[in-house]
CSV table of C-alpha atoms and ligand atoms in Angstrom, one decimal:
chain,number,residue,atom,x,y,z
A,1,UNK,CA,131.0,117.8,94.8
A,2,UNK,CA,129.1,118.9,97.4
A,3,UNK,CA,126.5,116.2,97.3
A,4,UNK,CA,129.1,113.5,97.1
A,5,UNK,CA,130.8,115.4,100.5
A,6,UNK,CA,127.5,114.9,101.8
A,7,UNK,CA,127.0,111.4,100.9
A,8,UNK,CA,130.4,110.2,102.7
A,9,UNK,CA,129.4,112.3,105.5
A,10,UNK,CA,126.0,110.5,106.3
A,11,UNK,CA,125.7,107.6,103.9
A,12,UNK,CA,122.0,107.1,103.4
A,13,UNK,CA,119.8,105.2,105.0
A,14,UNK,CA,117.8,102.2,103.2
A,15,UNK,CA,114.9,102.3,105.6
A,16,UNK,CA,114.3,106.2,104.4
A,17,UNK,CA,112.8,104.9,101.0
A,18,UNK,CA,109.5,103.2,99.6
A,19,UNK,CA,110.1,100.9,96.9
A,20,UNK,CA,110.2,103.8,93.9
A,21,UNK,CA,112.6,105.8,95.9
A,22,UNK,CA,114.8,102.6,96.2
A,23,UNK,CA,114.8,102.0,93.0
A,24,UNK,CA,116.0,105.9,92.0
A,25,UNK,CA,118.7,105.1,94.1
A,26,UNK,CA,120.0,101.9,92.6
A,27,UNK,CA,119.4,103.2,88.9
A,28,UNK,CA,121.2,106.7,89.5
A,29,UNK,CA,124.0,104.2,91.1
A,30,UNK,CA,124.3,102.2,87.8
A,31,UNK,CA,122.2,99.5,88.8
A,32,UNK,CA,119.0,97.3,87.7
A,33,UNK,CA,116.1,98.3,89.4
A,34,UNK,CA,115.1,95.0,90.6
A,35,UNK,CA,117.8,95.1,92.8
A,36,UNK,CA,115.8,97.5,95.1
A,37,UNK,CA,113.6,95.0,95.4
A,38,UNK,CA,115.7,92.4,96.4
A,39,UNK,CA,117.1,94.7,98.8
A,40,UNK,CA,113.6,95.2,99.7
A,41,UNK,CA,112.9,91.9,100.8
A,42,UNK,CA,116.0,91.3,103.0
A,43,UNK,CA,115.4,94.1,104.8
A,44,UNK,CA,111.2,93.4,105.2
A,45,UNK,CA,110.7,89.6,104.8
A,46,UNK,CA,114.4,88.6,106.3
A,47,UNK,CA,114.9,91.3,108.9
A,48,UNK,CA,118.5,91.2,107.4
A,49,UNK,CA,120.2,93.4,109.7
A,50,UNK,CA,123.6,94.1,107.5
A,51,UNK,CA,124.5,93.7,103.8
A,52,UNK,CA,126.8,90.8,104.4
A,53,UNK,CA,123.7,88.5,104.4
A,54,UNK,CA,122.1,89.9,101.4
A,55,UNK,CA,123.8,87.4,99.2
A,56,UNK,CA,121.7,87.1,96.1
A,57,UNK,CA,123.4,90.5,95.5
A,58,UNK,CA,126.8,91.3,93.9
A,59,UNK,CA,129.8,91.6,95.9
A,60,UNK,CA,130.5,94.5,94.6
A,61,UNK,CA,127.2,95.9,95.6
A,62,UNK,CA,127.1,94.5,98.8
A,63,UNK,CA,130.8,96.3,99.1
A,64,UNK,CA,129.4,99.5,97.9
A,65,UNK,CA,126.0,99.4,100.1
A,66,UNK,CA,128.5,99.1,103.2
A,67,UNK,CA,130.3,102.1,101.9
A,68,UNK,CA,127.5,104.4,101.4
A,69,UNK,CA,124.2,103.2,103.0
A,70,UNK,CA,123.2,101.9,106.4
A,71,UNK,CA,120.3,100.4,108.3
A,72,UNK,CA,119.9,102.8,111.1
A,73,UNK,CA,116.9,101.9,112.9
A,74,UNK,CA,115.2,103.9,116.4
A,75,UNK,CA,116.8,102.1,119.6
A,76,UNK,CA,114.9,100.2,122.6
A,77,UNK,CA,115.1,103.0,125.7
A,78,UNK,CA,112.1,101.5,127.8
A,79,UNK,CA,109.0,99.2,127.3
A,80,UNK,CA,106.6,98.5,129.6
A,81,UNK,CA,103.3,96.3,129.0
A,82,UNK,CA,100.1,96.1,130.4
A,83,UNK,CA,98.0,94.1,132.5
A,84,UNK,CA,95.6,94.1,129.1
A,85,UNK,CA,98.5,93.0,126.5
A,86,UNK,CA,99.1,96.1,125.1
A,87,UNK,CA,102.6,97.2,125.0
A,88,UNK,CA,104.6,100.6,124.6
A,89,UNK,CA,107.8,101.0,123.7
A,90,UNK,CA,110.1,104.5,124.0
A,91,UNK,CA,112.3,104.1,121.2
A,92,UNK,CA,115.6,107.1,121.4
A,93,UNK,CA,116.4,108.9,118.1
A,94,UNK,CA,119.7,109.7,116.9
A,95,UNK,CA,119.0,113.1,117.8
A,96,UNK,CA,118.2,112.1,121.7
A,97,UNK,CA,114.7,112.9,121.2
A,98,UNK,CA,112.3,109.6,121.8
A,99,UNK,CA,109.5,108.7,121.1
A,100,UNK,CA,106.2,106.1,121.7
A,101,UNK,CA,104.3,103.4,120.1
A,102,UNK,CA,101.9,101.0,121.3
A,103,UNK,CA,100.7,98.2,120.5
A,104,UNK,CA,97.3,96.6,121.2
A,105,UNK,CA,96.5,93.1,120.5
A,106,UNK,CA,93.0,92.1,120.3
A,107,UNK,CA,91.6,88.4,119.8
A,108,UNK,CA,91.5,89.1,115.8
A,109,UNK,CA,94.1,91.7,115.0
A,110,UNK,CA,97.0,93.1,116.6
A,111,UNK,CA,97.1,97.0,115.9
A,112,UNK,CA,100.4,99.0,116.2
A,113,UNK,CA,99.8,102.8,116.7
A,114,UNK,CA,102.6,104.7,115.3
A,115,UNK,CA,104.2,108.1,116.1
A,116,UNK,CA,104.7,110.6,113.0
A,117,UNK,CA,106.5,113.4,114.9
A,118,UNK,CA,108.7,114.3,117.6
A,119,UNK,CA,105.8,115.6,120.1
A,120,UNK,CA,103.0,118.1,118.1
A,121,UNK,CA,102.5,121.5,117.2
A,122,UNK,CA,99.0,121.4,117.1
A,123,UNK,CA,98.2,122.1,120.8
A,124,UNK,CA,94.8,120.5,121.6
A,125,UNK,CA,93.8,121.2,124.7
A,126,UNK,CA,93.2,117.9,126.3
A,127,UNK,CA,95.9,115.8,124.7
A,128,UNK,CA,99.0,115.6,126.6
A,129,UNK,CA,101.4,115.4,123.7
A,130,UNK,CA,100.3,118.4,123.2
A,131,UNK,CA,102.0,119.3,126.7
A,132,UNK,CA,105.4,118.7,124.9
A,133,UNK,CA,105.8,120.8,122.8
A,134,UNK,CA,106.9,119.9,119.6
A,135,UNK,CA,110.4,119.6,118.1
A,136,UNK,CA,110.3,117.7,114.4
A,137,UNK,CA,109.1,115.5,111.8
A,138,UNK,CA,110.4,111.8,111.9
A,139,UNK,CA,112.2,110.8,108.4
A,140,UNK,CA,110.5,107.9,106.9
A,141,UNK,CA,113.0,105.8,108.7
A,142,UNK,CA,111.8,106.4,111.8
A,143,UNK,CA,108.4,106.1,111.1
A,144,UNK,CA,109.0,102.3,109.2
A,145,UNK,CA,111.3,101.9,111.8
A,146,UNK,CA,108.9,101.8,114.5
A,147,UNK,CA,107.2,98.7,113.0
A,148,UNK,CA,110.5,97.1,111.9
A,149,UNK,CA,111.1,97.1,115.3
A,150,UNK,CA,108.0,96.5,117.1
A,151,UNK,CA,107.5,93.8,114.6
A,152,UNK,CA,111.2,92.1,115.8
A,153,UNK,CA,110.4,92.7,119.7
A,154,UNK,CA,107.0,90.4,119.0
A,155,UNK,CA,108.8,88.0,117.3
A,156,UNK,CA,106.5,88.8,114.0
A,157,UNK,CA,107.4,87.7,110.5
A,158,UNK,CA,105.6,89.4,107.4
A,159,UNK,CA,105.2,86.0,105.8
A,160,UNK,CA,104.8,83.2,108.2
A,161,UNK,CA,103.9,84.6,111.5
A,162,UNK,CA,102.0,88.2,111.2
A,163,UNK,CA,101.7,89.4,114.6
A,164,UNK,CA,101.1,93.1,113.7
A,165,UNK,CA,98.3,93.2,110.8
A,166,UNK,CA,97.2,96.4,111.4
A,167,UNK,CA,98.3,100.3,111.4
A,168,UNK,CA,96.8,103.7,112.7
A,169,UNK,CA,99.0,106.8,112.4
A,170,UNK,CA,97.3,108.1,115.7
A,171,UNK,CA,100.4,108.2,118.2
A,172,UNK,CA,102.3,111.2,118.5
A,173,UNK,CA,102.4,113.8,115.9
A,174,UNK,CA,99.8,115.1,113.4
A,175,UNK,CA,100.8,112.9,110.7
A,176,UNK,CA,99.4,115.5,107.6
A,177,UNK,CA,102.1,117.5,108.6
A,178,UNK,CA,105.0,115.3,107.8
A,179,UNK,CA,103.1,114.3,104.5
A,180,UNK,CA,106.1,113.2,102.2
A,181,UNK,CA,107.7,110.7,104.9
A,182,UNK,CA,104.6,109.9,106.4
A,183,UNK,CA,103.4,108.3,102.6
A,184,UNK,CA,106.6,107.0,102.0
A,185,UNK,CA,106.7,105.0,105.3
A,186,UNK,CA,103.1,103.9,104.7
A,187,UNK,CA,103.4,102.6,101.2
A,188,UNK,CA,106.4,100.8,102.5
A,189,UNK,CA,103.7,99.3,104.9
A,190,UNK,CA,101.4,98.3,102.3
A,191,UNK,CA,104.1,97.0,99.7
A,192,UNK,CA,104.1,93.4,99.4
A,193,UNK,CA,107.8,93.5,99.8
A,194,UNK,CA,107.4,95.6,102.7
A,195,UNK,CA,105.1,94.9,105.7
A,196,UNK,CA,102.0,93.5,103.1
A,197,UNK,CA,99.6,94.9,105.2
A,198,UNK,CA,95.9,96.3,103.2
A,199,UNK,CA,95.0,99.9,102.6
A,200,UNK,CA,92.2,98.9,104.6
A,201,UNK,CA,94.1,98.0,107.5
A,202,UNK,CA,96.2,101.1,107.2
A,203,UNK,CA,94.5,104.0,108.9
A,204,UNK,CA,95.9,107.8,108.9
A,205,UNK,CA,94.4,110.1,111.9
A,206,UNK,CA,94.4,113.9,111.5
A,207,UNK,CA,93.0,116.7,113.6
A,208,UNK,CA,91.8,117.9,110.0
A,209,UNK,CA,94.6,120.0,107.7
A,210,UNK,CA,92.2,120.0,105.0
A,211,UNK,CA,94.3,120.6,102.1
A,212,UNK,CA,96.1,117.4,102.6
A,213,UNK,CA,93.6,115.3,102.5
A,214,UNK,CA,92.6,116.0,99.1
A,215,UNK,CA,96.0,115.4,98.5
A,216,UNK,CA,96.3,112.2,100.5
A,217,UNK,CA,93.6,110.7,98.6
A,218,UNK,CA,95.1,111.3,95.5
A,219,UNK,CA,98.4,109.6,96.4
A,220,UNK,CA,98.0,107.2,99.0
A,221,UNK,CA,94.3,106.2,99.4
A,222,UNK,CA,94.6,104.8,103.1
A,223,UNK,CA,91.8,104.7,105.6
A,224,UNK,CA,91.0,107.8,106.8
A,225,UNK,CA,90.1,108.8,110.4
A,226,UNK,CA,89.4,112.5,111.9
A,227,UNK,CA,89.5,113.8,115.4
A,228,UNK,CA,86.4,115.8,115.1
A,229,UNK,CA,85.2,116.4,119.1
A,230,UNK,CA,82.7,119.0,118.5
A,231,UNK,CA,79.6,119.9,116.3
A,232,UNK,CA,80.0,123.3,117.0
A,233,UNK,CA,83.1,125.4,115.6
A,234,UNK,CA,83.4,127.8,118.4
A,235,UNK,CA,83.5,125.0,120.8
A,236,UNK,CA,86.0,123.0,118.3
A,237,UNK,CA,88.2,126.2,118.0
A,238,UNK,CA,88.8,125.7,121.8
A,239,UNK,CA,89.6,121.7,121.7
A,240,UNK,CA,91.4,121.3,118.3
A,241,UNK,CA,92.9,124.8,117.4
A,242,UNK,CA,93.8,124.3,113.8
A,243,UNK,CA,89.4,124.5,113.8
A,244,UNK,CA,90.0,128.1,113.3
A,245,UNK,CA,91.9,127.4,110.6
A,246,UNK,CA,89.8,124.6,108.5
A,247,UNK,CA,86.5,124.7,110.1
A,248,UNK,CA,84.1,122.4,110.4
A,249,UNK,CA,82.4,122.7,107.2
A,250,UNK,CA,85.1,122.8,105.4
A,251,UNK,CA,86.4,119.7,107.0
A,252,UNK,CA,83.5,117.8,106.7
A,253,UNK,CA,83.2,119.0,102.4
A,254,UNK,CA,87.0,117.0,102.4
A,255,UNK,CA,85.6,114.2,104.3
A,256,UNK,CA,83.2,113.5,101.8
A,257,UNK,CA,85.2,113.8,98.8
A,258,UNK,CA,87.7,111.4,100.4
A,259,UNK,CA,85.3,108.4,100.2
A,260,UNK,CA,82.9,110.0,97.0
A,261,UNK,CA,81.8,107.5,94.5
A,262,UNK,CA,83.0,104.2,96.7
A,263,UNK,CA,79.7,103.4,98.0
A,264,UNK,CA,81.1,101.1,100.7
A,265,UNK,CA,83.9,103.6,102.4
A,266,UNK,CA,83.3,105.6,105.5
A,267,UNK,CA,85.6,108.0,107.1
A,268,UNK,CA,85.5,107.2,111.5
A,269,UNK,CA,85.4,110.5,112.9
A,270,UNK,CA,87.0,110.0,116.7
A,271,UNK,CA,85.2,112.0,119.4
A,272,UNK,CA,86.4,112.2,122.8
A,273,UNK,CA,83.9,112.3,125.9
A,274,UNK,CA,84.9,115.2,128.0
A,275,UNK,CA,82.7,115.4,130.5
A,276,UNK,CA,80.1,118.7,130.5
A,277,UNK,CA,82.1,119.7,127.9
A,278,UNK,CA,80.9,118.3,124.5
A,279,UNK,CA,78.9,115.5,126.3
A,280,UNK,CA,75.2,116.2,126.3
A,281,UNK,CA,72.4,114.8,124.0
A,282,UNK,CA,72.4,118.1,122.2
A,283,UNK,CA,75.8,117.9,121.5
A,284,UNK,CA,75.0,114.6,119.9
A,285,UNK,CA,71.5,116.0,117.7
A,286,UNK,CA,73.9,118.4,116.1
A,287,UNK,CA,76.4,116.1,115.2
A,288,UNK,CA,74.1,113.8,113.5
A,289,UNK,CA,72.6,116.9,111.7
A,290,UNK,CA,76.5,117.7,110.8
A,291,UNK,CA,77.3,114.2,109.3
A,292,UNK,CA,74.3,113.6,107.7
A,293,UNK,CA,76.5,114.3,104.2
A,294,UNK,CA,78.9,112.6,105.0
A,295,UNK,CA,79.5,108.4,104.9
A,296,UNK,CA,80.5,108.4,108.5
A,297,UNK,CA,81.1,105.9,111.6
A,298,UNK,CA,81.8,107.2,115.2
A,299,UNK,CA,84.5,106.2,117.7
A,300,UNK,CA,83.9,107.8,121.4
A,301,UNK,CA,87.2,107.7,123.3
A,302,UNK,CA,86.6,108.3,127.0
A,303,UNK,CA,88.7,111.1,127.5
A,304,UNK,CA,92.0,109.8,128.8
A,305,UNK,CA,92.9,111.7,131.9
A,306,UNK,CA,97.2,112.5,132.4
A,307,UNK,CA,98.9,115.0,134.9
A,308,UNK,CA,97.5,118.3,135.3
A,309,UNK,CA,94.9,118.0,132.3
A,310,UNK,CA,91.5,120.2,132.8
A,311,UNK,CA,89.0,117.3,131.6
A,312,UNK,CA,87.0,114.7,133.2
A,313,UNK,CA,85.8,111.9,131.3
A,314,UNK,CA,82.4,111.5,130.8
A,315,UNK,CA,80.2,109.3,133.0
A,316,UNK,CA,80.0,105.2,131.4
A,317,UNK,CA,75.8,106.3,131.2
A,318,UNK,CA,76.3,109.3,129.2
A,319,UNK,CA,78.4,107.6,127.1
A,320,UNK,CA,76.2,105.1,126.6
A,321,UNK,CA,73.2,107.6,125.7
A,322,UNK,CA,75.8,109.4,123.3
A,323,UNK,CA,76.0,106.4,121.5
A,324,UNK,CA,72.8,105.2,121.3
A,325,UNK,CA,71.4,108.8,119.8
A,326,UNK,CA,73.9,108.3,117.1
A,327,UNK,CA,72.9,104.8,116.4
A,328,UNK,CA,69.1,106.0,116.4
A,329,UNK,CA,70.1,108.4,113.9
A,330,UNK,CA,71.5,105.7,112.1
A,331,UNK,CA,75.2,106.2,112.5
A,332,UNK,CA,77.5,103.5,113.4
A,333,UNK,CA,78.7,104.0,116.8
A,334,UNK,CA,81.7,102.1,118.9
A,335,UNK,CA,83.2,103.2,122.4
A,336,UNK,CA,86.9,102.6,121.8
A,337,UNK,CA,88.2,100.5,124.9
A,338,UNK,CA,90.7,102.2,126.8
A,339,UNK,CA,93.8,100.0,126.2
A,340,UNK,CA,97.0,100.1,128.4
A,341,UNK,CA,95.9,103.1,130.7
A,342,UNK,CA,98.1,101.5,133.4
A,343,UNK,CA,101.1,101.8,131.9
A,344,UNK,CA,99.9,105.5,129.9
A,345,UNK,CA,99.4,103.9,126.4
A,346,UNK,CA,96.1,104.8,125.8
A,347,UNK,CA,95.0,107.6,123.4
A,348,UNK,CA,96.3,111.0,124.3
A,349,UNK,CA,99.1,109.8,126.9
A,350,UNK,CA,101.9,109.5,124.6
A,351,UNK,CA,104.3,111.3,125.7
A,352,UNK,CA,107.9,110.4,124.8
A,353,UNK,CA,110.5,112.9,125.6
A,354,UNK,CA,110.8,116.0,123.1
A,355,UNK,CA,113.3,118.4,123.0
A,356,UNK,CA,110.4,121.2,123.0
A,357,UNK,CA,111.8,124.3,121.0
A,358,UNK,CA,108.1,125.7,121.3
A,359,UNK,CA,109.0,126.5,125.0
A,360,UNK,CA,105.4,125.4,125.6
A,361,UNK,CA,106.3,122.6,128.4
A,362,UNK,CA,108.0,125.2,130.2
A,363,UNK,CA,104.5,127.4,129.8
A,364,UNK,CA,102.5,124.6,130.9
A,365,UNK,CA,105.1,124.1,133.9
A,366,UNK,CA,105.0,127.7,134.6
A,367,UNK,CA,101.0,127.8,134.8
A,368,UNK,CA,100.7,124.8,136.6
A,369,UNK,CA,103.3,126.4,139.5
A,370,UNK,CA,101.6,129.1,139.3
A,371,UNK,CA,97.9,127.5,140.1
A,372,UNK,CA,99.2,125.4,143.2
A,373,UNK,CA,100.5,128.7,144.8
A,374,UNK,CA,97.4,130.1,144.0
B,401,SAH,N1,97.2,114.3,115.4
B,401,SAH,C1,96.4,113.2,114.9
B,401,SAH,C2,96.9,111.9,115.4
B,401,SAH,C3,96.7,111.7,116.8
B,401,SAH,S1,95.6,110.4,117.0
B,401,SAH,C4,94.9,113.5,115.2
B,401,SAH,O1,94.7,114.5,115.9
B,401,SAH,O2,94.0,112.7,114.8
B,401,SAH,C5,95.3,110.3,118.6
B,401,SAH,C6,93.8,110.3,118.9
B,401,SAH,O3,93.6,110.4,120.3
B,401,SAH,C7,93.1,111.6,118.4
B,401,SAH,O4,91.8,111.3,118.0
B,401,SAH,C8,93.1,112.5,119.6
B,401,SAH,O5,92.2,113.5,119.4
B,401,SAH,C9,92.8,111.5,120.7
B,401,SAH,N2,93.2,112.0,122.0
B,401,SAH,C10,94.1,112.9,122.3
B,401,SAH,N3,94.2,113.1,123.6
B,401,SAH,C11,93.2,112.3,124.2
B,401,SAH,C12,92.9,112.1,125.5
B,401,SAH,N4,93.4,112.7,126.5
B,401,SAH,N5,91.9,111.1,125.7
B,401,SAH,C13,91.3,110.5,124.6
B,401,SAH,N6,91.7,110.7,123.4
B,401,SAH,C14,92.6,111.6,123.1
């Protein structure tokens, strides 16, 4: 009884499922699996936007999907684009909460950087979503949603026009902490009757919950990248907390098993230059010594500066001479471009607007007061 009070109260929501879960769904209804994936394909390939149109499906079940399901998808609250291309959009919840995603075209791909929860409750000391405070996970619609919609606003098409052929879980949120949704919403990524794009084009960022990504590569092998930042764990502890929780060792050991026995997988460990901070040539010496075990490229962010952060970015030279010690010791190195800066799109500015129930904005606010009367 209860169940079914729920189910007329909020009929579900088709864009909250990967293909298996669609399928549950139709066969606890009474019906053939395969209509799940018909379904699928209006919704992924068509960008069908009600059941009306799905008309290789029964009437019946076309009645019954308007009666208890819907196609709720995040709504358009701003977009702004850059003088580079890249593009952000703020997309409003039905909760009121919003959030960001960005997307970066490039001359051979076009990349789509996706948000996993409302703000983050991991607190990393130069990232300004961390500044927000954090209120929730996103439900798998949300998450697929961003792309359905991004995709639409380009004017993509899974099967004749791909605009977006590429995915990193690396906008707001840490995405290991919204596991279930966050692998339901990728698989329908991957799916050939979802988005159809490649495990190796699908890339999951995490500021290292270890546990999970044992787990992770056990049920959704996708391309893994970690925000490492520092060699050393007392310096880590202070730039990515959850350090203290899963140090680097320990990290590192889950790295390795997460590419073992595929010779030609690497794990791209992100590192952000903060000037004086985790900058010098030593810093770099110990973090060749640190991956030496483990099949690894590098990606140096310049540390993206936002209001009231404590960081500098590192000087282009140091940068520079970062990278080529790391090359020297034979690990391959890129300096990520900084995309859309102008319009705050670029790594660590995401910002959306979270309902914070951490109260840490209002810490951060109170601080910051606190300094300019100083
Ligand atoms: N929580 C996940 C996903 C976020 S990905 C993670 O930590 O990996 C976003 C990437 O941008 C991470 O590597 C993050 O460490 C990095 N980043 C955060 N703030 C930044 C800033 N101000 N400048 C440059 N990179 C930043």
């Amino acid at each position: 009884m209860i169940e079914q009070a729920r189910s007329l109260d909020s009929p579900v929501n088709l864009y909250d499922f990967d293909r298996a879960g669609l399928e549950a769904l139709f066969t606890a209804w009474g019906e053939k699996p395969y209509r799940a994936r018909q379904v699928m394909k209006w919704l992924y390939h068509h960008q069908c936007e009600a059941f009306e149109g799905m008309t290789d499906l029964s009437r019946a079940l076309r009645a019954r999907l308007a009666a208890e399901a819907r196609l709720t998808l995040p709504e358009v609250a701003a977009e702004q684009r850059s003088a580079d291309g890249t593009r952000k959009w703020l997309f409003r919840l039905a909760d009121g909460n919003a959030i960001e995603t960005v997307f970066i075209p490039e001359e051979d791909r076009g990349t789509l950087c996706v948000s996993s929860q409302v703000g983050c409750a991991l607190n990393c000391s130069f990232c300004s979503t961390a500044r927000q405070g954090y209120n929730r996970n996103l439900s798998t619609a949300e998450i697929v949603g961003q792309l359905v919609m991004a995709n639409r606003l380009l004017g993509g098409q899974v099967q004749t026009r791909r605009i977006i052929t590429n995915v990193v879980m690396m906008g707001m949120g840490e995405p290991l902490l919204n596991f279930e949704n966050v692998v339901a919403a990728m698989r329908v990524m991957m799916d050939d009757l979802g988005f159809g794009i490649s495990k190796r084009r699908v890339t999951l960022s995490t500021s290292g919950v270890v546990p999970a990504i044992d787990r992770l590569r056990r049920e959704c092998d996708v391309s893994l990248a970690v925000s490492l930042h520092a060699a050393r764990d007392d310096l880590r502890d202070l730039l990515v907390p959850i350090n203290r929780k899963y140090p680097i060792d320990v990290l590192l050991e889950a790295c390795r098993r997460y590419v073992a026995n595929e010779p030609r997988r690497r794990v791209t460990f992100e590192y952000v230059m903060i000037d004086g901070v985790n900058d010098r040539d030593e810093d770099a010496r110990l973090l060749l010594r640190r991956l030496a075990r483990v099949p690894a490229k590098v990606n140096l962010i310049p540390f993206n500066p936002f209001p009231g952060s404590p960081y500098r970015t590192s000087p282009r030279e140091r940068i520079d001479a970062f990278r080529d010690r790391l090359h020297r010791g034979g690990i391959v190195t890129i300096t990520r471009r900084t995309r859309g800066d102008d319009i705050d799109a670029a790594c660590g500015q995401l910002a959306g607007r979270v309902h914070d129930r951490t109260r840490r904005a209002q810490r951060f606010r109170g601080r910051a007061a606190a300094e300019t009367r100083a």
